[in-house]
Coordinates of N, CA and C in Angstrom, one line a residue:
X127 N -10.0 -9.7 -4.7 CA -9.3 -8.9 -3.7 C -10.3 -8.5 -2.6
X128 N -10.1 -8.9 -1.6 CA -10.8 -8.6 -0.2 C -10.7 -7.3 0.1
X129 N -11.6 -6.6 0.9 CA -11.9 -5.6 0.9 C -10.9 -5.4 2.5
X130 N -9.8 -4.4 2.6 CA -9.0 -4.7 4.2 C -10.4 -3.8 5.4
X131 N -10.0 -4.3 6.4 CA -11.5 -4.0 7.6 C -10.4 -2.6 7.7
X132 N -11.4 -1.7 8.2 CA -10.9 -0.5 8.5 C -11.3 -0.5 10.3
X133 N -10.1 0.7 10.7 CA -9.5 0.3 11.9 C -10.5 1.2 12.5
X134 N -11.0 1.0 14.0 CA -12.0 2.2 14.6 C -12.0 1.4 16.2
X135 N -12.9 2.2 17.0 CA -12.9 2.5 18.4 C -14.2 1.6 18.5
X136 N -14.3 0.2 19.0 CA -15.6 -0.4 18.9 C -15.7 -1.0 17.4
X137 N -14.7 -0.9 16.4 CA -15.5 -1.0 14.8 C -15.5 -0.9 14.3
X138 N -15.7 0.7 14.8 CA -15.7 2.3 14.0 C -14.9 2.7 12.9
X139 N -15.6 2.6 11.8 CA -14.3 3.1 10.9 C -13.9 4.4 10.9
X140 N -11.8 4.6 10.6 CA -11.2 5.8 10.7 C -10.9 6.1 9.6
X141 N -10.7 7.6 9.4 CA -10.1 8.0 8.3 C -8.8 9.2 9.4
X142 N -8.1 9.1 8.3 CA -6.6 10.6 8.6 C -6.7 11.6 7.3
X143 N -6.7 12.7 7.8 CA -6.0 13.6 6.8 C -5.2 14.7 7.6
X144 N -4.7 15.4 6.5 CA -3.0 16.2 6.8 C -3.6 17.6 6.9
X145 N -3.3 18.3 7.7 CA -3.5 20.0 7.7 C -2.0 20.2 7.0
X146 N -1.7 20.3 5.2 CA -1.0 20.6 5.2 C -0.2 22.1 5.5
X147 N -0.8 22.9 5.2 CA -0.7 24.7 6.2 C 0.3 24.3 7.9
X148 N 0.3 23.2 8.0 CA 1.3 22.9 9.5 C 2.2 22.0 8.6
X149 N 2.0 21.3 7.4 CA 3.2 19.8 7.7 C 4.3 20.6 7.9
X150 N 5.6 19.7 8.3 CA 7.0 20.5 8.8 C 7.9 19.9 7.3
X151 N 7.3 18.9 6.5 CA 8.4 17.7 6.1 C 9.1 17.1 6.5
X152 N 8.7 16.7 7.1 CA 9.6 16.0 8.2 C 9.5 14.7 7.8
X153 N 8.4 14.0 7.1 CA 8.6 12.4 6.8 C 8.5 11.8 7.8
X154 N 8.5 12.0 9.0 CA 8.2 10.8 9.8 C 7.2 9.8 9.9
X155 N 5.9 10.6 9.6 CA 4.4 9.7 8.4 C 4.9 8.9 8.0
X156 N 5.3 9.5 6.9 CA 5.8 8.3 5.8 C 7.1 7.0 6.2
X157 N 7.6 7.4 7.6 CA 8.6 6.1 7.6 C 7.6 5.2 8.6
X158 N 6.7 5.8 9.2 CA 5.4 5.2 9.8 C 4.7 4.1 9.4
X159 N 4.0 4.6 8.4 CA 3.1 4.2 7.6 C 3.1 4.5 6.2
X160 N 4.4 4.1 5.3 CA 4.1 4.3 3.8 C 3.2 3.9 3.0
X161 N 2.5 3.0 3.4 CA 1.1 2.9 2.6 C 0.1 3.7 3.0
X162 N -0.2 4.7 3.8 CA -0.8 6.1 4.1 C -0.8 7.3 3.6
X163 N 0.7 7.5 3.9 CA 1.5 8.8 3.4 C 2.1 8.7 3.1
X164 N 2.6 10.3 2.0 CA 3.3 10.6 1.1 C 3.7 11.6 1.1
X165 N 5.6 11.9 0.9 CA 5.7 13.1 0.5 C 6.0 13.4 -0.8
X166 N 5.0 14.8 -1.1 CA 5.0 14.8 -3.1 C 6.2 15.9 -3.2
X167 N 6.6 16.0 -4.0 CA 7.5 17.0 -4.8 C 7.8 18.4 -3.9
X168 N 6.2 18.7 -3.3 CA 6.3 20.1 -2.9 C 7.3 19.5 -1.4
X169 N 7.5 18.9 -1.2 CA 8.0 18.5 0.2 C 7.2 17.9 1.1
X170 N 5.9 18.3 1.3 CA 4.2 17.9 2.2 C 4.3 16.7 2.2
X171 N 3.8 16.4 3.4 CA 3.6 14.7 3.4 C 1.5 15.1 2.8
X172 N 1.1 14.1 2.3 CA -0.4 13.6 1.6 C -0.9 12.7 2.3
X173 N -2.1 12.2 2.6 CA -2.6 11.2 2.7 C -2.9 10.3 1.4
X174 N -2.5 9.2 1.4 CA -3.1 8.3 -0.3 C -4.2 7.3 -0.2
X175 N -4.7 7.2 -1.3 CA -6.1 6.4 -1.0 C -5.9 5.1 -1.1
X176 N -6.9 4.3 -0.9 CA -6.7 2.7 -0.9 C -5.7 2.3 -2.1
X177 N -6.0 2.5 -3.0 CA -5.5 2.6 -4.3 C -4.0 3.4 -4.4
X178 N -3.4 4.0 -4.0 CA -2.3 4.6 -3.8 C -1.9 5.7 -4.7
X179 N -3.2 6.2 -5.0 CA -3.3 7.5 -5.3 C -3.0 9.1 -4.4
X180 N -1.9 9.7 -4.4 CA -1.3 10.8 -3.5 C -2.8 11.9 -3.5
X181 N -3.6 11.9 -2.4 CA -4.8 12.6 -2.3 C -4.0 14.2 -2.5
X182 N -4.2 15.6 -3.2 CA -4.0 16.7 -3.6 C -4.8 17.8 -2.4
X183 N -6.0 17.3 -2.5 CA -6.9 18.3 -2.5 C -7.0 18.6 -1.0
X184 N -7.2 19.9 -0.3 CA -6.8 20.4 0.7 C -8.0 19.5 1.5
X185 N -7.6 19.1 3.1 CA -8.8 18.4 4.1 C -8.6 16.5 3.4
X186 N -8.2 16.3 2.6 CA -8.5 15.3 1.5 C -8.1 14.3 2.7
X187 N -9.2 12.9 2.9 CA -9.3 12.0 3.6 C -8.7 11.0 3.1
X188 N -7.8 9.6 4.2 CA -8.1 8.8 3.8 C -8.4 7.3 4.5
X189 N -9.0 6.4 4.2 CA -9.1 5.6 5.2 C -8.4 4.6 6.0
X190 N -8.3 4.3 7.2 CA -7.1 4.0 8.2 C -7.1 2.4 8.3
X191 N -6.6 1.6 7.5 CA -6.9 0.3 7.4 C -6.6 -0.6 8.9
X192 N -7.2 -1.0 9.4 CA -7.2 -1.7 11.2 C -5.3 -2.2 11.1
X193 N -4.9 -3.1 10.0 CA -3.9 -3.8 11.0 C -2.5 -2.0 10.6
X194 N -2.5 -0.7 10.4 CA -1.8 0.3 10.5 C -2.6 1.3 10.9
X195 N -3.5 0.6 12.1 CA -3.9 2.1 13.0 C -2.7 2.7 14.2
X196 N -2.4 1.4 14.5 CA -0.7 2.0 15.3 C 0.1 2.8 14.6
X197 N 0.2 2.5 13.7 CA 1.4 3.4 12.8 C 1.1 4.6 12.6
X198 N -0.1 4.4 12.3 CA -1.0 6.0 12.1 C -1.3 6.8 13.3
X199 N -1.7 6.0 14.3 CA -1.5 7.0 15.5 C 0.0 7.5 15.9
X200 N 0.9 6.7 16.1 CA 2.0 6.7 16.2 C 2.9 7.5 15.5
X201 N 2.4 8.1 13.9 CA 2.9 9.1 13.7 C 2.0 10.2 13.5
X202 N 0.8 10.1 14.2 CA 0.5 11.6 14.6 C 0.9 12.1 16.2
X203 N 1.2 11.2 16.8 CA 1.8 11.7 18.3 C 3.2 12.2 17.7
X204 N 3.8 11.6 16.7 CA 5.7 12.1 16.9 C 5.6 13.5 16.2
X205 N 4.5 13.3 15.2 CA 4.7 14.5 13.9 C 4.7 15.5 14.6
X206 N 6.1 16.4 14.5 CA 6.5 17.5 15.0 C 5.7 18.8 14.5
X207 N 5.0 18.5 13.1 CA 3.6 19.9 12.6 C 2.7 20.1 13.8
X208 N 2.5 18.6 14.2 CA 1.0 18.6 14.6 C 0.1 18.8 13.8
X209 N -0.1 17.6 12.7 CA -0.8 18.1 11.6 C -1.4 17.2 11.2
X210 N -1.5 15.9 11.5 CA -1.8 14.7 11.3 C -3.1 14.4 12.2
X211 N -4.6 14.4 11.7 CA -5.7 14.2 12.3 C -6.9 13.0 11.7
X212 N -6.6 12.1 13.0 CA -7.5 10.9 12.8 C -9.0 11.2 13.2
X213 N -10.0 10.8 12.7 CA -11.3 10.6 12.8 C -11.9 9.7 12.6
X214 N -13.1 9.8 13.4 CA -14.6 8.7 13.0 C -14.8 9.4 11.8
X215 N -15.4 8.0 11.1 CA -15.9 8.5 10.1 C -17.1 9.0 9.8
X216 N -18.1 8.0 11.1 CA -19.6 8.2 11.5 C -19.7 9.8 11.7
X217 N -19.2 10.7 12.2 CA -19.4 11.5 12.9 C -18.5 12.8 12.9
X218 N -17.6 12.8 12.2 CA -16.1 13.4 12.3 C -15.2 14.0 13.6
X219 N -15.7 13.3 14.5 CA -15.3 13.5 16.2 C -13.5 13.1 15.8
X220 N -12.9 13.6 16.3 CA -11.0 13.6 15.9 C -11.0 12.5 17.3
X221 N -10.7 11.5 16.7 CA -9.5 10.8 18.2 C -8.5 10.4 18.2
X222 N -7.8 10.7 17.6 CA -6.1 10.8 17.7 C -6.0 12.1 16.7
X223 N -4.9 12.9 17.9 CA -4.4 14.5 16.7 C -4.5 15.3 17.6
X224 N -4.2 16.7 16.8 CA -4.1 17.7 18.2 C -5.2 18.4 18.1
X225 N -6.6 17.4 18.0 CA -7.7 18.3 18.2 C -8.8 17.4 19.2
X226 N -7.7 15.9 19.2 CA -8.5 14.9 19.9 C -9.2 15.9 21.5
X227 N -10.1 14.7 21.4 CA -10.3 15.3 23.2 C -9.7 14.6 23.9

């Protein structure tokens, strides 16, 4: 099983995670990018790991595979929370989300 390139600015690998304290439930993530995100029981959309494990844990990262970095930006611009934040991983500078510069 090949290892998928992760998506970045020059390279750069990204990771996303969810402020859930804003999600709305709204699912739009998840009709985005369902191999990303997830909404669990409580209603919250999750970020899930390579493995497709629903990440729990609050800030909980996951990494932004290159060919669904559109999808992933694309539903942090729609997500009506504003809650969806992409980063370098190098560095944790946000560039896509509502803390981007």
């Amino acid at each position: 099983m090949g290892v998928q390139q992760e998506a970045g600015v020059g390279g750069e690998a990204l990771e996303v995670w969810i402020d859930q304290d804003l999600c709305t439930g709204d699912g739009i993530c998840v009709q985005y990018a369902p191999e990303v995100f997830e909404l669990d029981i409580d209603g919250l959309a999750y970020v899930k790991s390579a493995d497709d494990e629903l990440l729990q844990a609050k800030g909980a990262t996951a990494p932004v595979p290159l060919p669904l970095l559109t999808d992933v930006v694309d539903s942090s611009r729609e997500c009506p929370g504003d809650c969806i934040h992409v980063r370098r991983v190098s560095d944790s500078v946000e560039v896509y989300g509502p803390d981007a510069e």
